[in-house]
Tab-separated table of N, CA and C in Angstrom:
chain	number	residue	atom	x	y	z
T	1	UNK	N	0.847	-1.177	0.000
T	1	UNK	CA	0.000	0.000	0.000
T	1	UNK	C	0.887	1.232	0.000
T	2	UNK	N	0.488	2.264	-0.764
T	2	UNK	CA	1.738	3.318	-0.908
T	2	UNK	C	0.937	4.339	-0.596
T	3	UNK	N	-0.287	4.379	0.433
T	3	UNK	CA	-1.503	5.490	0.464
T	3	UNK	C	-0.239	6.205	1.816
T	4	UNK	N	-0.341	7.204	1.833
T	4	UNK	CA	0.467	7.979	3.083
T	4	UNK	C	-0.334	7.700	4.557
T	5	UNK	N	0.721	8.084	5.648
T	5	UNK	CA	0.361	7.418	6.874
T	5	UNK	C	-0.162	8.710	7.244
T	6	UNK	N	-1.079	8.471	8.373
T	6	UNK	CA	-1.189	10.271	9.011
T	6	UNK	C	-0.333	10.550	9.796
T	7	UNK	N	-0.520	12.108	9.695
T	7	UNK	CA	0.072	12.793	10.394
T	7	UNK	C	-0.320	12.158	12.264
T	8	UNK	N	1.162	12.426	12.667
T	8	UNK	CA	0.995	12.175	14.105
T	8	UNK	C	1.887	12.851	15.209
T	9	UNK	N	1.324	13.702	16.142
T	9	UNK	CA	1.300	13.910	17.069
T	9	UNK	C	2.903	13.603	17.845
T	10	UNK	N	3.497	14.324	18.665
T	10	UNK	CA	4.706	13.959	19.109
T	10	UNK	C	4.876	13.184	19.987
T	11	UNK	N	3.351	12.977	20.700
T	11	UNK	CA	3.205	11.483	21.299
T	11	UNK	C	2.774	10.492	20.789
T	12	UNK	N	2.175	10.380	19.392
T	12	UNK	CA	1.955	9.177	18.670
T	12	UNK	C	2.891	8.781	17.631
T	13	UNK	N	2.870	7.392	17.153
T	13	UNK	CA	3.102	6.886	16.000
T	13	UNK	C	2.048	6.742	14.967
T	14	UNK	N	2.472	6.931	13.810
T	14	UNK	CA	1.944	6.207	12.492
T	14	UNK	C	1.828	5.365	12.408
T	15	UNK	N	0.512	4.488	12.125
T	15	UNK	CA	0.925	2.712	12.006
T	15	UNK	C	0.100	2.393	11.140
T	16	UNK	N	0.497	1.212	10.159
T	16	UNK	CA	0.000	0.536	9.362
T	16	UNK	C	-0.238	-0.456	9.474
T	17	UNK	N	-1.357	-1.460	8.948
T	17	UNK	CA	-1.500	-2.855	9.278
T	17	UNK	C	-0.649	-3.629	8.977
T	18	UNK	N	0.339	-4.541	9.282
T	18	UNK	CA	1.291	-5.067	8.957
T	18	UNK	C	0.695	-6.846	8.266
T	19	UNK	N	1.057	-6.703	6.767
T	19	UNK	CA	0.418	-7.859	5.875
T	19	UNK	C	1.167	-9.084	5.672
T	20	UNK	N	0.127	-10.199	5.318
T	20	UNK	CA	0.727	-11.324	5.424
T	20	UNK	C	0.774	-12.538	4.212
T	21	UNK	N	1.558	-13.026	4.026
T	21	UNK	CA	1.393	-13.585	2.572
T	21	UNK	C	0.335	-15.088	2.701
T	22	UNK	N	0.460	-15.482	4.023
T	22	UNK	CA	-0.259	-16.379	5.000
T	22	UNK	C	-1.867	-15.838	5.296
T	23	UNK	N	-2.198	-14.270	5.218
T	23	UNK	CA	-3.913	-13.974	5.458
T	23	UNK	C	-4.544	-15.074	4.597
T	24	UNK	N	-5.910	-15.253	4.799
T	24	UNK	CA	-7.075	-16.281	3.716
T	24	UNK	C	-7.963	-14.603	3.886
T	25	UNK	N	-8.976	-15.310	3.134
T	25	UNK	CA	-9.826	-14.426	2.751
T	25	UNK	C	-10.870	-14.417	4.363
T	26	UNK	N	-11.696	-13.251	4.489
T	26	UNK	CA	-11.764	-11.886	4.029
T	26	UNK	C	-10.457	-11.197	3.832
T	27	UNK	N	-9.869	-11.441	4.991
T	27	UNK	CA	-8.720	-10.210	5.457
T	27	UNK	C	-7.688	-10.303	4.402
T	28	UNK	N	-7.248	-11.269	3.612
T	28	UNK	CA	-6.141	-10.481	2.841
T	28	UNK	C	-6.507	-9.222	1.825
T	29	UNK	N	-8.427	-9.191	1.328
T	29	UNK	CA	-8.387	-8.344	0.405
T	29	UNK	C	-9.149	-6.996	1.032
T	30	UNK	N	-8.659	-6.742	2.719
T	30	UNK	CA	-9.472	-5.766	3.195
T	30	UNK	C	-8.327	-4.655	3.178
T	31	UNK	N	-8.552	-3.502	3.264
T	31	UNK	CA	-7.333	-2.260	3.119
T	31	UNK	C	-6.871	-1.857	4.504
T	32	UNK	N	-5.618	-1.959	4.559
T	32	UNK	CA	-4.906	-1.566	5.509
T	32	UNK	C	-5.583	-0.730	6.473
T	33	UNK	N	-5.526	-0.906	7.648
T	33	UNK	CA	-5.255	-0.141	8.611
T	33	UNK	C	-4.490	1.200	8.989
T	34	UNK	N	-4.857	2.162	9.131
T	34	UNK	CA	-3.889	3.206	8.920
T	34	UNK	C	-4.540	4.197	10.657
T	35	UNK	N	-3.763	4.803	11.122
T	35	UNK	CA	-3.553	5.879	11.997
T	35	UNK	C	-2.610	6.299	12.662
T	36	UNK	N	-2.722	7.377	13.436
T	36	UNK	CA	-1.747	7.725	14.174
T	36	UNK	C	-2.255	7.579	16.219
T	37	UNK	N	-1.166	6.477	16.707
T	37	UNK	CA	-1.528	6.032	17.977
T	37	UNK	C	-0.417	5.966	19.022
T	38	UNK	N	-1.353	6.422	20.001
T	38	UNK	CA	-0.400	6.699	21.252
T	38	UNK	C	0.608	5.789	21.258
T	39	UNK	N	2.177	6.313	21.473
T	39	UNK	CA	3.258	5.803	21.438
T	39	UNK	C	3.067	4.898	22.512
T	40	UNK	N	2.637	4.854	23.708
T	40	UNK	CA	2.826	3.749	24.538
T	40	UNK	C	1.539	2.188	24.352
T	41	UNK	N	0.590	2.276	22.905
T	41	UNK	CA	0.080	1.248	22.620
T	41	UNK	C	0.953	0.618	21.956
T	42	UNK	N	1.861	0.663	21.303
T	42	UNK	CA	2.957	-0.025	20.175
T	42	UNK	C	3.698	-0.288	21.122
T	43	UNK	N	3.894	-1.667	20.705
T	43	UNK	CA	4.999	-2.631	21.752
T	43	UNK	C	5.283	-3.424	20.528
T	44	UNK	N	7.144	-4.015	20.661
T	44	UNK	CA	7.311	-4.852	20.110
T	44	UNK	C	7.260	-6.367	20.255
T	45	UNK	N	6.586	-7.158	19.296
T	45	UNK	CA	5.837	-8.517	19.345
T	45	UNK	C	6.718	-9.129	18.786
T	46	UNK	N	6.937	-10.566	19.430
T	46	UNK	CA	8.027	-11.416	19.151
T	46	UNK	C	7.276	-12.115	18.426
T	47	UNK	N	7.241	-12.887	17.328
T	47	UNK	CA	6.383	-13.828	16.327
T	47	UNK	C	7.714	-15.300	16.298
T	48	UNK	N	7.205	-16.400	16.215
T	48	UNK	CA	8.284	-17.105	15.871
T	48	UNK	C	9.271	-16.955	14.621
T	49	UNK	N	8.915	-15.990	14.134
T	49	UNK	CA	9.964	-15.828	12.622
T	49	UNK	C	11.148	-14.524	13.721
T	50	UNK	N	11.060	-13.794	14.792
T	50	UNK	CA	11.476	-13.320	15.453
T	50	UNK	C	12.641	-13.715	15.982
T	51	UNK	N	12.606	-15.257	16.389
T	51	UNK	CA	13.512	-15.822	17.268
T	51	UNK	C	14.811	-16.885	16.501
T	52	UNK	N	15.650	-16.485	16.554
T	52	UNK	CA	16.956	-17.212	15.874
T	52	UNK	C	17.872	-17.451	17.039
T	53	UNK	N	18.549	-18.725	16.726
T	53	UNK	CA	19.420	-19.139	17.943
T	53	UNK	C	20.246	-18.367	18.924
T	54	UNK	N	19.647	-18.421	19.833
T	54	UNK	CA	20.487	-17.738	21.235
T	54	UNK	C	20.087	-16.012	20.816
T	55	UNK	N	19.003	-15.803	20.331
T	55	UNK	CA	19.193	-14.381	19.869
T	55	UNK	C	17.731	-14.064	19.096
T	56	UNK	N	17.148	-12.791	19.581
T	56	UNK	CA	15.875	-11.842	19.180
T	56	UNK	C	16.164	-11.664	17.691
T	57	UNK	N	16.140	-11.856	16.935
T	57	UNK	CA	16.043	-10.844	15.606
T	57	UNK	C	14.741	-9.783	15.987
T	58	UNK	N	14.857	-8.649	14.291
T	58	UNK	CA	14.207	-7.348	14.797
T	58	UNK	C	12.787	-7.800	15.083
T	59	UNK	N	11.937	-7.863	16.244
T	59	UNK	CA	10.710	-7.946	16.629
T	59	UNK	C	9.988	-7.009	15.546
T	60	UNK	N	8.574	-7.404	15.623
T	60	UNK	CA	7.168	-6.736	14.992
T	60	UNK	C	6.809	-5.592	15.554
T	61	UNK	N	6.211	-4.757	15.270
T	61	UNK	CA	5.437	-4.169	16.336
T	61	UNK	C	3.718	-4.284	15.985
T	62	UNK	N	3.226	-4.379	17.311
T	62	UNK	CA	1.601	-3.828	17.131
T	62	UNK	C	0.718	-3.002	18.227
T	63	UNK	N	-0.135	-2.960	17.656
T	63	UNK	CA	-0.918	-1.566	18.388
T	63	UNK	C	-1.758	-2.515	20.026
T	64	UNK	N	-1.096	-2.992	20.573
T	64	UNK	CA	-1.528	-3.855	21.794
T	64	UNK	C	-2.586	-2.958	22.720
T	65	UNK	N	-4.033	-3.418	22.925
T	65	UNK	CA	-4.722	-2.089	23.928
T	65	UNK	C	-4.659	-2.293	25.117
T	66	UNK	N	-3.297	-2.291	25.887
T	66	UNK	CA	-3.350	-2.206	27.108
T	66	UNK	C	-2.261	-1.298	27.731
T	67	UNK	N	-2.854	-0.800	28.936
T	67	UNK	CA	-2.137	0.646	29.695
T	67	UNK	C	-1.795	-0.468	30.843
T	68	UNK	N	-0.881	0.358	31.636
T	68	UNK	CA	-0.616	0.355	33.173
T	68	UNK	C	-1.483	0.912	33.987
T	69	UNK	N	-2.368	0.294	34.578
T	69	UNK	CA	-3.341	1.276	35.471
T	69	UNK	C	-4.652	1.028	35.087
T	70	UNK	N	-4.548	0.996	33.949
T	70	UNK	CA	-6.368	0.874	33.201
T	70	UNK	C	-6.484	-0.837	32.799
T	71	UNK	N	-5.338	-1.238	32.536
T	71	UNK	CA	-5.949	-2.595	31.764
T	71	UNK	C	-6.256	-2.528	30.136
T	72	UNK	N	-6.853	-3.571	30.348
T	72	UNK	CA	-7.301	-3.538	28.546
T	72	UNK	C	-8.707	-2.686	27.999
T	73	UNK	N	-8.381	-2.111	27.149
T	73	UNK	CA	-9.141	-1.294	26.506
T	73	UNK	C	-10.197	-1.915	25.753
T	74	UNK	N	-11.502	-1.593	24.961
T	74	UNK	CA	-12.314	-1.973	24.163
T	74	UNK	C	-13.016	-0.702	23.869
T	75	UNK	N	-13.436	-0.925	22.575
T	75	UNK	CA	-14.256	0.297	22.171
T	75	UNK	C	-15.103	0.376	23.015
T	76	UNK	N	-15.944	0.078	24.047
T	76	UNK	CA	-16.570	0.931	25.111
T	76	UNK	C	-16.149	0.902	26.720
T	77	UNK	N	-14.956	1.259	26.668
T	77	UNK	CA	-14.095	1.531	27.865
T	77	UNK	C	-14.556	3.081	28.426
T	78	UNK	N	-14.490	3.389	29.068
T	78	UNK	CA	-14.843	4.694	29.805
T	78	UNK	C	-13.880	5.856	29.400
T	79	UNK	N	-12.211	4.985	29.510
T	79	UNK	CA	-11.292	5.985	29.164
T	79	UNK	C	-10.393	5.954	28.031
T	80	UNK	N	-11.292	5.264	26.809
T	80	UNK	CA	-10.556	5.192	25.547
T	80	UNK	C	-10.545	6.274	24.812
T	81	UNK	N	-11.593	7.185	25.140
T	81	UNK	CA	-11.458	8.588	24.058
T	81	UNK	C	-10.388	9.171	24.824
T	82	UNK	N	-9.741	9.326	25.866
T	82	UNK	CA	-8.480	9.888	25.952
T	82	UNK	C	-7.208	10.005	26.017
T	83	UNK	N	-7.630	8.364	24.883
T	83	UNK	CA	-6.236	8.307	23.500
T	83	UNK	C	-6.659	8.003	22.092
T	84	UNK	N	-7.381	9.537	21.784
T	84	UNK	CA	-7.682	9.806	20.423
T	84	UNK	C	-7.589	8.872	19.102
T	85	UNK	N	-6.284	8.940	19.065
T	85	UNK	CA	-5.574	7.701	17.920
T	85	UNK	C	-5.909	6.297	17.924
T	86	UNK	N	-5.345	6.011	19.740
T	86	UNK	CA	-5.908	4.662	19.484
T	86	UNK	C	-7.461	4.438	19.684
T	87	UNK	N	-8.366	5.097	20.169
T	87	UNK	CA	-9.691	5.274	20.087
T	87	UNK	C	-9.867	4.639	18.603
T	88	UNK	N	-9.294	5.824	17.852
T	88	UNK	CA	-9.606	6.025	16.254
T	88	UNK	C	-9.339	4.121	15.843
T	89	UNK	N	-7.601	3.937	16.151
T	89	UNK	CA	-7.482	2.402	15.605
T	89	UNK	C	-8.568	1.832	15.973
T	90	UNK	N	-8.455	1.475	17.162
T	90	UNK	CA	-9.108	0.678	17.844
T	90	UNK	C	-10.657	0.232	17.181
T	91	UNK	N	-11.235	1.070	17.300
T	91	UNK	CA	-12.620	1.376	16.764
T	91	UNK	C	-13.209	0.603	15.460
T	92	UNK	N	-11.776	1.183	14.460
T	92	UNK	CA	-11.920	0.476	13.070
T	92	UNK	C	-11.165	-0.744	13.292
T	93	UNK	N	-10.853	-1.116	13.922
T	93	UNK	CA	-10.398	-2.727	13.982
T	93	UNK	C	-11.435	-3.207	14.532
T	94	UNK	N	-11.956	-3.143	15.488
T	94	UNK	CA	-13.050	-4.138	16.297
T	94	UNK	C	-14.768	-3.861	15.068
T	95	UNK	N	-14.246	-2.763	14.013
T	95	UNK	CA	-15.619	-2.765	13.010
T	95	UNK	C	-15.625	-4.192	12.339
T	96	UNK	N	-13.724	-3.593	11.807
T	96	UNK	CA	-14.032	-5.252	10.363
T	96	UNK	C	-13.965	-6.342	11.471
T	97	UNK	N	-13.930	-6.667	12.700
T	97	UNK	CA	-13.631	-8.151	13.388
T	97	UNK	C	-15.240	-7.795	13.378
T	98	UNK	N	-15.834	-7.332	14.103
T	98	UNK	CA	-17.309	-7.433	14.176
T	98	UNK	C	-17.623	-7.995	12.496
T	99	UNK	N	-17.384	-7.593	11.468
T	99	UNK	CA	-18.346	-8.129	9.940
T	99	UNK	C	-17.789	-8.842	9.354
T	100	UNK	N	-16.166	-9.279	9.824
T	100	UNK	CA	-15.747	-10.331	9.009
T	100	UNK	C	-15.141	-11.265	10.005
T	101	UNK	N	-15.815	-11.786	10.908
T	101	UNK	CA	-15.180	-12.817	11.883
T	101	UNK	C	-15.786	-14.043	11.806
T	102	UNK	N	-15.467	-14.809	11.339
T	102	UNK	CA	-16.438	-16.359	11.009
T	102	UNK	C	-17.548	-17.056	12.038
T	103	UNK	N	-17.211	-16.497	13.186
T	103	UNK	CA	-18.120	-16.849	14.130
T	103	UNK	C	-18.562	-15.451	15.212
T	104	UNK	N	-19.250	-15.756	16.041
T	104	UNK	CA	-19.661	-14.809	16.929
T	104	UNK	C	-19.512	-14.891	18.614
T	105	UNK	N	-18.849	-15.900	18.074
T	105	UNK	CA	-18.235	-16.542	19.645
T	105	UNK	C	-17.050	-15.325	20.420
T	106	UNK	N	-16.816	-14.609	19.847
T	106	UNK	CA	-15.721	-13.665	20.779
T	106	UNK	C	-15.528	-12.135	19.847
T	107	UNK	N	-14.554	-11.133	20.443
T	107	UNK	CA	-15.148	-10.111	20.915
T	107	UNK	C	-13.307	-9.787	20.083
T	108	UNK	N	-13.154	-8.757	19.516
T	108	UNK	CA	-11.793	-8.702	19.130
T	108	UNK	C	-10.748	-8.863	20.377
T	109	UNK	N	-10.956	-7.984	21.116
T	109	UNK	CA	-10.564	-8.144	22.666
T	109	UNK	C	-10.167	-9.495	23.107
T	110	UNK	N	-11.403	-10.375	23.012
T	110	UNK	CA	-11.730	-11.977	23.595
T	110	UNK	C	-10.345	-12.896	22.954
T	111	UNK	N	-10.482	-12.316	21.455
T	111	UNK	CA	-9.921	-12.892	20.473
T	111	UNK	C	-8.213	-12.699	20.866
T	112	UNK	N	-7.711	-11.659	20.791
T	112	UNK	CA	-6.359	-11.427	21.067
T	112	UNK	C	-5.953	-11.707	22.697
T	113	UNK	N	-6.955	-11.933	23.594
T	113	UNK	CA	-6.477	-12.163	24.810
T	113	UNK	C	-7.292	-13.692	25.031
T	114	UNK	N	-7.146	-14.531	23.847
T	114	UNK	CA	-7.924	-15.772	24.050
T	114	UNK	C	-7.285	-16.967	25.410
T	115	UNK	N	-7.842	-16.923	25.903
T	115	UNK	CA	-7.844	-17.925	27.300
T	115	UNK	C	-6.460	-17.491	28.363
T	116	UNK	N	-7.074	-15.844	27.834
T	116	UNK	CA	-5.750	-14.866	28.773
T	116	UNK	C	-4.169	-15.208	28.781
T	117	UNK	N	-3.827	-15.819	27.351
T	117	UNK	CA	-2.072	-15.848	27.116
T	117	UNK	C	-1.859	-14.601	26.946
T	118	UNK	N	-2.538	-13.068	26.229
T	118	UNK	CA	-2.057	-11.757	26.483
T	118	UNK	C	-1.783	-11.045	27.731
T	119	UNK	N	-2.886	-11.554	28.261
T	119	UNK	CA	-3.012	-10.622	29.956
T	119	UNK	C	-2.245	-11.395	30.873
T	120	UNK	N	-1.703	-12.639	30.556
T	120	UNK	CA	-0.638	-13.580	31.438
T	120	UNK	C	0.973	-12.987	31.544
T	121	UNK	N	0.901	-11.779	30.048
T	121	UNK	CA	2.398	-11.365	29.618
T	121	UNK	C	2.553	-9.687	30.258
T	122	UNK	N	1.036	-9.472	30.832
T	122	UNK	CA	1.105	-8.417	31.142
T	122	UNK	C	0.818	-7.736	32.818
T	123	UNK	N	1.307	-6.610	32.969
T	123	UNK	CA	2.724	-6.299	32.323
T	123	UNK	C	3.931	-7.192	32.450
T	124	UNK	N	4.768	-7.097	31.124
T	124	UNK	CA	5.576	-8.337	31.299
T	124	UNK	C	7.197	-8.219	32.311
T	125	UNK	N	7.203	-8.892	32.710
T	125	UNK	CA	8.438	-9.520	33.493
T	125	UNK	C	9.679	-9.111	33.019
T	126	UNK	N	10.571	-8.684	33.676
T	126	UNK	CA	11.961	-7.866	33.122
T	126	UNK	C	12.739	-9.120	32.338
T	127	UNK	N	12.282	-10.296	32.448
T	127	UNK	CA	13.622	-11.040	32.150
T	127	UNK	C	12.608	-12.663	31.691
T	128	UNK	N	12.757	-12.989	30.819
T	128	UNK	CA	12.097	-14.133	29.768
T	128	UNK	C	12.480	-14.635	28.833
T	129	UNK	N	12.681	-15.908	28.736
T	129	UNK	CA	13.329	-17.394	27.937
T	129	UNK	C	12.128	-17.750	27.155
T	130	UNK	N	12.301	-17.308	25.750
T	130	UNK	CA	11.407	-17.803	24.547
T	130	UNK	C	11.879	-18.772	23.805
T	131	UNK	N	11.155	-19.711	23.880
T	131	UNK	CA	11.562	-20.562	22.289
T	131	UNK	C	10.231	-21.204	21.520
T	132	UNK	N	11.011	-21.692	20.844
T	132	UNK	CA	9.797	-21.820	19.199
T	132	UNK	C	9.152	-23.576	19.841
T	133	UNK	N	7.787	-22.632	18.910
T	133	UNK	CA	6.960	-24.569	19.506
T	133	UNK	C	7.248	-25.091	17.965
T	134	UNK	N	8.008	-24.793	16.915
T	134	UNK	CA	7.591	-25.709	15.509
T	134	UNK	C	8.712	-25.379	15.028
T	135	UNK	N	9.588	-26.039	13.649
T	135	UNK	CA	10.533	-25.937	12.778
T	135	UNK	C	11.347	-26.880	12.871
T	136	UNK	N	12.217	-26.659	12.309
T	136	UNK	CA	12.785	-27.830	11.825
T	136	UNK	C	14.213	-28.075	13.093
T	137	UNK	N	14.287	-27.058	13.594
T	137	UNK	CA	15.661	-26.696	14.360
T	137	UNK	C	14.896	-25.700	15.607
T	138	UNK	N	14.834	-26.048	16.415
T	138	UNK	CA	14.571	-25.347	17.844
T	138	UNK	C	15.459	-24.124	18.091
T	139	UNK	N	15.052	-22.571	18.321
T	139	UNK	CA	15.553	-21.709	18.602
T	139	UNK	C	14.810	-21.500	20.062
T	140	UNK	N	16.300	-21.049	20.840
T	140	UNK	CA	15.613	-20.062	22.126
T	140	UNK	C	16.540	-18.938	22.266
T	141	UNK	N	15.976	-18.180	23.141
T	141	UNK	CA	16.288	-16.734	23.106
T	141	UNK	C	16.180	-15.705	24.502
T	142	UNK	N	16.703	-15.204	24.965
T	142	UNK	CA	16.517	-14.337	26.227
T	142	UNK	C	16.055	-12.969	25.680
T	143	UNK	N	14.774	-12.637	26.691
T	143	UNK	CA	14.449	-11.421	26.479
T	143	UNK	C	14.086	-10.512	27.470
T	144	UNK	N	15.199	-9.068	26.939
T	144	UNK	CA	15.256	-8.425	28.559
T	144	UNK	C	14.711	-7.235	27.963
T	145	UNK	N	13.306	-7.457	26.881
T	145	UNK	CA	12.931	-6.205	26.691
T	145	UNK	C	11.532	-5.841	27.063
T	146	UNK	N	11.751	-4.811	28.360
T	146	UNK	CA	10.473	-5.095	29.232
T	146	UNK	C	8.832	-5.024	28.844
T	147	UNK	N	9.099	-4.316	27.500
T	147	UNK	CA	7.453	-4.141	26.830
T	147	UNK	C	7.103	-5.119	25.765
T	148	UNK	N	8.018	-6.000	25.351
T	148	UNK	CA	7.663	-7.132	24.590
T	148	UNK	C	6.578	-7.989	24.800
T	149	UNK	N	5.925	-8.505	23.847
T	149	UNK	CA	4.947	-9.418	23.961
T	149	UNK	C	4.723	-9.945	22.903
T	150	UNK	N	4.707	-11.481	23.779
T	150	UNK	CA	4.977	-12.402	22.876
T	150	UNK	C	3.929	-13.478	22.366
T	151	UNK	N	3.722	-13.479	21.393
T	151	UNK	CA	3.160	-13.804	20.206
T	151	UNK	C	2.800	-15.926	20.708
T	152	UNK	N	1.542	-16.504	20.233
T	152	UNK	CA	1.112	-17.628	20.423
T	152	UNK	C	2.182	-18.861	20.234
T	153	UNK	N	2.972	-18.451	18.911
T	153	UNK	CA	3.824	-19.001	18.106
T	153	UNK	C	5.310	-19.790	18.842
T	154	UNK	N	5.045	-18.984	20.162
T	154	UNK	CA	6.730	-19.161	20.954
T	154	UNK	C	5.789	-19.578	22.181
T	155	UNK	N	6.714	-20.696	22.901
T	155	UNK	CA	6.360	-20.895	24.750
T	155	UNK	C	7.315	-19.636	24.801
T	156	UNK	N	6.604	-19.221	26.221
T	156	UNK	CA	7.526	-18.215	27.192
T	156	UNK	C	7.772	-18.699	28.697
T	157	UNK	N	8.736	-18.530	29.287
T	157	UNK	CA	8.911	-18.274	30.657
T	157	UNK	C	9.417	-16.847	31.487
T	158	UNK	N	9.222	-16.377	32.598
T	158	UNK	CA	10.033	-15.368	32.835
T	158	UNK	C	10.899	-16.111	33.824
T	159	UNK	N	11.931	-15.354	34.228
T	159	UNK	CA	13.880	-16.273	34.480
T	159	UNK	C	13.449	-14.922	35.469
T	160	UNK	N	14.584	-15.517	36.818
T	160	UNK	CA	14.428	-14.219	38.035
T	160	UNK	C	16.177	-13.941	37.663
T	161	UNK	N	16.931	-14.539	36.706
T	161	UNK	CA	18.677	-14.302	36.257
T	161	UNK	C	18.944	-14.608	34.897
T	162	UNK	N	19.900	-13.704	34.686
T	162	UNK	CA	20.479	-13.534	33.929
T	162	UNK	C	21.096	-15.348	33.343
T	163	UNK	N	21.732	-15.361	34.207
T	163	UNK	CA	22.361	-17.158	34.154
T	163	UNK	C	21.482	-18.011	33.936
T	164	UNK	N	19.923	-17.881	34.961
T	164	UNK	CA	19.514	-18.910	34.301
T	164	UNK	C	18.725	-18.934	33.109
T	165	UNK	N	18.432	-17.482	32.648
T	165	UNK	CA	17.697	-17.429	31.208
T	165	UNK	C	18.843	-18.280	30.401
T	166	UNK	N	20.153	-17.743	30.843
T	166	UNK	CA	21.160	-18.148	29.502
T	166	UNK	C	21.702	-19.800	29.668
T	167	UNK	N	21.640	-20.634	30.654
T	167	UNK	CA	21.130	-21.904	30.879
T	167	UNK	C	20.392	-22.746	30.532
T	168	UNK	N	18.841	-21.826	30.252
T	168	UNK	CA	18.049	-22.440	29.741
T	168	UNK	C	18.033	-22.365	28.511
T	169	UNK	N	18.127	-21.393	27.570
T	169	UNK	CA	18.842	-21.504	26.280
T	169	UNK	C	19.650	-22.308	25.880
C-alpha cells in the first residue's frame, strides 16, 4: 500500500497494518489499517519468525490495547477517548472483526487475549526465555525487553537471572 500514513502527534506513531502472505480471505483483500496512535500502545511482538538461535532478531510491532493502570481497553471503555488515535485504531479494527469474523463466539478483545495468554504477559516480566513450539531446528532466546509481547507461536517463561535465562537456552 503506498496510500500515506497520518500525520501524528509527538506522542503518537503512524501505524499501518502489517500484511501477510499467509492472510485467507476476508482479510487479505481488506485495506490496511492506517492511523496515528499513542506511542505507549505499540509494543514490540516477538512472532516465531522473530527468534533465531540464542538471539531476538528485529521484533514486529503492534498496536496492543493495554495501559498500566487501566488494563485492557475496548471500544466501550470509559477511558478510551483519551487516547484519540488509538480510540480512532481501535474502533476500526473491532468494526471489520465485528463483519468479518467467522463466528460470533468472541469479541476482538476476547480474540487477542484468548484464554488470557495476552493478559498472562502483562505487564511483562523484566527477564524471559522464549523458544519456538515448531521448525525444523529449535531456537531459544533471552528477552530483557520489558514491553515485549509475545506472540502464540513461541512458549515463554520469565527467568528471576540472567544465568539462568542463559542456561536455559
Amino acid at each position: 500500500n503506498t496510500d500515506p500514513l497520518p500525520f501524528a502527534t509527538n506522542t503518537q506513531r503512524s501505524v499501518r497494518s502489517h500484511r501477510s502472505e499467509l492472510e485467507k480471505e476476508p482479510w487479505k483483500s481488506l485495506p490496511d489499517l492506517t492511523a496515528a496512535v499513542e506511542e505507549h500502545f505499540i509494543r514490540p511482538v516477538l512472532l516465531g519468525a522473530s527468534i533465531v538461535p540464542f538471539a531476538v532478531a528485529t521484533p514486529f510491532e503492534g498496536v496492543i490495547p493495554w495501559t498500566r493502570g487501566t488494563g485492557f481497553l475496548d471500544g466501550e471503555h470509559p477511558k478510551i477517548d483519551h487516547f484519540p488515535g488509538f480510540a480512532k485504531w481501535w474502533r476500526q479494527a473491532e468494526s471489520l472483526w465485528m463483519a468479518h469474523r467467522s463466528s460470533d463466539k468472541r469479541t476482538l478483545l476476547e480474540q487477542l487475549n484468548y484464554i488470557g495468554q495476552l493478559g498472562a504477559q502483562l505487564p511483562p516480566a523484566p527477564l524471559r526465555v522464549v523458544y519456538t513450539k515448531a521448525g525444523n531446528a529449535l531456537a531459544a532466546a533471552v528477552v530483557s525487553d520489558h514491553g515485549a509481547v509475545i506472540d502464540h507461536s513461541l512458549y515463554w517463561s520469565p527467568v528471576s537471572s540472567v544465568a539462568e535465562a542463559r542456561y536455559l537456552c
